[in-house]
The first five atom37 places (N, CA, C, CB, O) and aatype in JSON, in Angstrom:
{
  "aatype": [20, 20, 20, 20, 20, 20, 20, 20, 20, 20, 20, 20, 20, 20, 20, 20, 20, 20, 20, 20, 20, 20, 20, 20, 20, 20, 20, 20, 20, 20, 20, 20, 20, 20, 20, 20, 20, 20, 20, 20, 20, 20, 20, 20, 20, 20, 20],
  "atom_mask": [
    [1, 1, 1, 1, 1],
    [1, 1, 1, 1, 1],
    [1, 1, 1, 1, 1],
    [1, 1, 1, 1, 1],
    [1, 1, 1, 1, 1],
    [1, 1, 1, 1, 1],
    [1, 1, 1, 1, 1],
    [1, 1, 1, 1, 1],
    [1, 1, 1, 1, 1],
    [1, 1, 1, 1, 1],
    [1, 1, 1, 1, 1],
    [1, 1, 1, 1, 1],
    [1, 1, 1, 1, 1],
    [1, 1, 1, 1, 1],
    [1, 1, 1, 1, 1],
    [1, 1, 1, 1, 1],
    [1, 1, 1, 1, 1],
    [1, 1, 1, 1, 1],
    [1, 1, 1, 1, 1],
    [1, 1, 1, 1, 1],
    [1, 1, 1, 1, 1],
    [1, 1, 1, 1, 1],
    [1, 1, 1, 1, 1],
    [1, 1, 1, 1, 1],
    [1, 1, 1, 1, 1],
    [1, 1, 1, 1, 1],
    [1, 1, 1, 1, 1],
    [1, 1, 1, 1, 1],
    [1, 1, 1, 1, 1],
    [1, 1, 1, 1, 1],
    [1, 1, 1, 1, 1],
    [1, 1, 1, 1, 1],
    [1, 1, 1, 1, 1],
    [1, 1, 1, 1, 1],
    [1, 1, 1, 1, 1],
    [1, 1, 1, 1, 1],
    [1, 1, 1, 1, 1],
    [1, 1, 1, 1, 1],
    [1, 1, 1, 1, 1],
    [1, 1, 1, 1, 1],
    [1, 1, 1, 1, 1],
    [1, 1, 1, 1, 1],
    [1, 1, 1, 1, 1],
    [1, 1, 1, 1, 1],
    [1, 1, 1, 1, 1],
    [1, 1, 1, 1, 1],
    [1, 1, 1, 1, 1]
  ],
  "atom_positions": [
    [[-8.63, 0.9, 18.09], [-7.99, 1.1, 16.79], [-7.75, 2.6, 16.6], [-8.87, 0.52, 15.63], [-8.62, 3.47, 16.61]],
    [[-6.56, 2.76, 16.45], [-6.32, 4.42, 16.09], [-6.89, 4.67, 14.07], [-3.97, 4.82, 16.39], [-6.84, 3.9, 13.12]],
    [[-7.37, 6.12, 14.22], [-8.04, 6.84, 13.3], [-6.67, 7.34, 12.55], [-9.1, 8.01, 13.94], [-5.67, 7.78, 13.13]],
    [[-6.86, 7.16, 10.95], [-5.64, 8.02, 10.87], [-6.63, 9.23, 9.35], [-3.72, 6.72, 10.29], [-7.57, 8.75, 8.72]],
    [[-6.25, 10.28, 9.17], [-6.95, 11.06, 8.51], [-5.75, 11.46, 7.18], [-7.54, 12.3, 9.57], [-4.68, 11.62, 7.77]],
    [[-5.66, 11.54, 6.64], [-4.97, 11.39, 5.37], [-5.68, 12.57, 4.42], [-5.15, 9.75, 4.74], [-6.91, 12.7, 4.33]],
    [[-4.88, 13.27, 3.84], [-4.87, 14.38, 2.7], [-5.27, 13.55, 1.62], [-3.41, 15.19, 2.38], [-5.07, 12.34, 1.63]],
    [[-6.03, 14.39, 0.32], [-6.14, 13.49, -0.52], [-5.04, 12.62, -1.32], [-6.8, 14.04, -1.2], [-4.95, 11.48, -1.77]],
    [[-4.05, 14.1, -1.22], [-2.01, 13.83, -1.62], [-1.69, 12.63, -0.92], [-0.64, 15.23, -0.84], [-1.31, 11.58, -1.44]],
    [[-1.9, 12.91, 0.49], [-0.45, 11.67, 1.15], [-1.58, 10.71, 0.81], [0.37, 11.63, 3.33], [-0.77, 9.84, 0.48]],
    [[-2.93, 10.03, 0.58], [-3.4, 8.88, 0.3], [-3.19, 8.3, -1.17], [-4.67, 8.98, 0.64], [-3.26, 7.11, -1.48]],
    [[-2.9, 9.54, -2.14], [-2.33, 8.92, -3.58], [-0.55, 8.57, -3.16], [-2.54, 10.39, -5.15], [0.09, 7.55, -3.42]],
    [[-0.27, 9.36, -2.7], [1.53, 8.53, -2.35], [1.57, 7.15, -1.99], [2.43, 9.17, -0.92], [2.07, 6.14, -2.48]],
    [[0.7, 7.48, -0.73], [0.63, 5.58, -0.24], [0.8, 4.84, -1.3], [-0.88, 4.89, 0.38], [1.87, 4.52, -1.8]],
    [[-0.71, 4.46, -1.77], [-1.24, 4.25, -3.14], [-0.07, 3.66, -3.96], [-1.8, 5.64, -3.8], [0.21, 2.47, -4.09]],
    [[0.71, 4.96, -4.62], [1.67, 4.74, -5.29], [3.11, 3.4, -4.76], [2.03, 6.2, -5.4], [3.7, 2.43, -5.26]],
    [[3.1, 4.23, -3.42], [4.55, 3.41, -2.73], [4.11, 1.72, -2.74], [4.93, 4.03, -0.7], [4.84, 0.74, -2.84]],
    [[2.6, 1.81, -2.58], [2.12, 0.23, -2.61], [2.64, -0.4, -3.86], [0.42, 0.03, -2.59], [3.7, -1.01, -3.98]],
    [[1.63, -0.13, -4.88], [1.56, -0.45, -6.15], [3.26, -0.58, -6.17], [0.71, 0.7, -7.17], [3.67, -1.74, -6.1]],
    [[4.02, 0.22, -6.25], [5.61, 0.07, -6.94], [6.25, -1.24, -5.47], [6.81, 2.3, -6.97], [7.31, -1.82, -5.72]],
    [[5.82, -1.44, -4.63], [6.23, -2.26, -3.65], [5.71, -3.89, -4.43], [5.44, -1.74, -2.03], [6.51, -4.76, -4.76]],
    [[4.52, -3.97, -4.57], [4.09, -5.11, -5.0], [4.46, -5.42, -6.48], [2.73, -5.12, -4.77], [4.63, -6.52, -7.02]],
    [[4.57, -3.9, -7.12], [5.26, -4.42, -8.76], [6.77, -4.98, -8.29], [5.51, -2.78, -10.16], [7.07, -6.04, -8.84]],
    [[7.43, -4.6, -7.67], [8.74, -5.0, -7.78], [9.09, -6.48, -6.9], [9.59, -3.72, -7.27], [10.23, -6.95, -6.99]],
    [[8.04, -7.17, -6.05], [7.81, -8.35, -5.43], [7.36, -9.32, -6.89], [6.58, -8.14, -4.1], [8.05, -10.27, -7.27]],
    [[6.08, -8.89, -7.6], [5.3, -9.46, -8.6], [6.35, -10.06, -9.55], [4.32, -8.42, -9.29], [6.3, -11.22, -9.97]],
    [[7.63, -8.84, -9.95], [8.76, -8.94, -10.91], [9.75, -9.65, -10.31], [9.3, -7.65, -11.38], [10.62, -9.95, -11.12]],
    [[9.95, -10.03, -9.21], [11.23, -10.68, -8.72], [12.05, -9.69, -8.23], [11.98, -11.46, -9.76], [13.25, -9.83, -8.45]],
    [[11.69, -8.7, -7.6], [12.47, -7.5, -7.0], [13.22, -8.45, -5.89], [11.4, -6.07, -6.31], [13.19, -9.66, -5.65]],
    [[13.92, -7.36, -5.32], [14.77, -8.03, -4.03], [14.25, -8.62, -3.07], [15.48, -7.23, -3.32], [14.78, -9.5, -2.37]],
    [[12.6, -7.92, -2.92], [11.73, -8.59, -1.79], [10.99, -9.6, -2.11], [10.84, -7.77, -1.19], [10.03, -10.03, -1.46]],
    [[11.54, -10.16, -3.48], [10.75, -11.21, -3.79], [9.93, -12.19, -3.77], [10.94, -11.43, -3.93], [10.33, -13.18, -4.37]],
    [[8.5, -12.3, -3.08], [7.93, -13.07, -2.34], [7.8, -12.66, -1.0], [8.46, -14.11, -2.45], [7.42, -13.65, -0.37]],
    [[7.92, -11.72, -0.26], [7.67, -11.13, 1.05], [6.68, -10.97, 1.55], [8.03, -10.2, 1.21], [5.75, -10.36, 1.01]],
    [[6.64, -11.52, 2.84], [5.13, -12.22, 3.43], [4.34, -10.07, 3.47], [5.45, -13.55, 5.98], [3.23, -9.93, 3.96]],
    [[4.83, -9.22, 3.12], [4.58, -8.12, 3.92], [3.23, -7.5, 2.37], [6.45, -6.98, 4.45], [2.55, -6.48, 2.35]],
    [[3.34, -8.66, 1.29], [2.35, -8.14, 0.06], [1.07, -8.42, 0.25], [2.63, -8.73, -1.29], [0.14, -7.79, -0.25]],
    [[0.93, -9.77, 1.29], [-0.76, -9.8, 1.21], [-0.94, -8.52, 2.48], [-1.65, -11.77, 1.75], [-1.9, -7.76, 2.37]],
    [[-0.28, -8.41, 3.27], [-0.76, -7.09, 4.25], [-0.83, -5.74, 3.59], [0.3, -6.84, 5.48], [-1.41, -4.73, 4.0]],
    [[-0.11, -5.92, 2.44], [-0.57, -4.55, 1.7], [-1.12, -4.41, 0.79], [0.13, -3.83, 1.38], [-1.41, -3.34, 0.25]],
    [[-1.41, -5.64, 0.4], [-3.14, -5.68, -0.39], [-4.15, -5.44, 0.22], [-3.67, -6.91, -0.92], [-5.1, -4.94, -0.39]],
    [[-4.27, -5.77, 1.71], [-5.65, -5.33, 2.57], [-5.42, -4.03, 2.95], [-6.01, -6.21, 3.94], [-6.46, -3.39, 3.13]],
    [[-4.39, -3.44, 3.14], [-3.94, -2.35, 3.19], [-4.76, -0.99, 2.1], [-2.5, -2.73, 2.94], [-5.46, 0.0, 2.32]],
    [[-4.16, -1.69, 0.87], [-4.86, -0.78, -0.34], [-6.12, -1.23, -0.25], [-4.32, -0.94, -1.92], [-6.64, -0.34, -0.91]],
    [[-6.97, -1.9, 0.05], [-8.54, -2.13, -0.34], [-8.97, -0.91, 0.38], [-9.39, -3.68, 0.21], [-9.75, -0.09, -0.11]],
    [[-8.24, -0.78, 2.02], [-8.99, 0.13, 3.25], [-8.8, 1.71, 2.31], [-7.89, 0.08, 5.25], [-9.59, 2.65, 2.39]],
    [[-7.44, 1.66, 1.37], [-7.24, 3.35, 0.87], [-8.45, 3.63, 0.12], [-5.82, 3.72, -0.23], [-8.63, 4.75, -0.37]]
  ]
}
């Protein structure tokens, strides 16, 4: 498994890009239902 080391900055961006990825799936965005939200829910638990 590769290590990845993250600034405290680029780990609040992630963060952010998540959250607005899954708000706009949650709302009926264009990705509406996209298998790619539960991978970035386990995603944010690891941030």
């Amino acid at each position: 498994m590769t290590e990845l080391i993250l600034t405290p900055e680029e780990r609040e961006v992630l963060l952010k890009a998540i959250d607005h990825c899954l708000d706009t799936c949650k709302s009926g965005g264009a990705a509406s239902g996209c298998p790619d939200c539960e991978t970035l829910e386990k995603i944010k638990q690891k941030l």
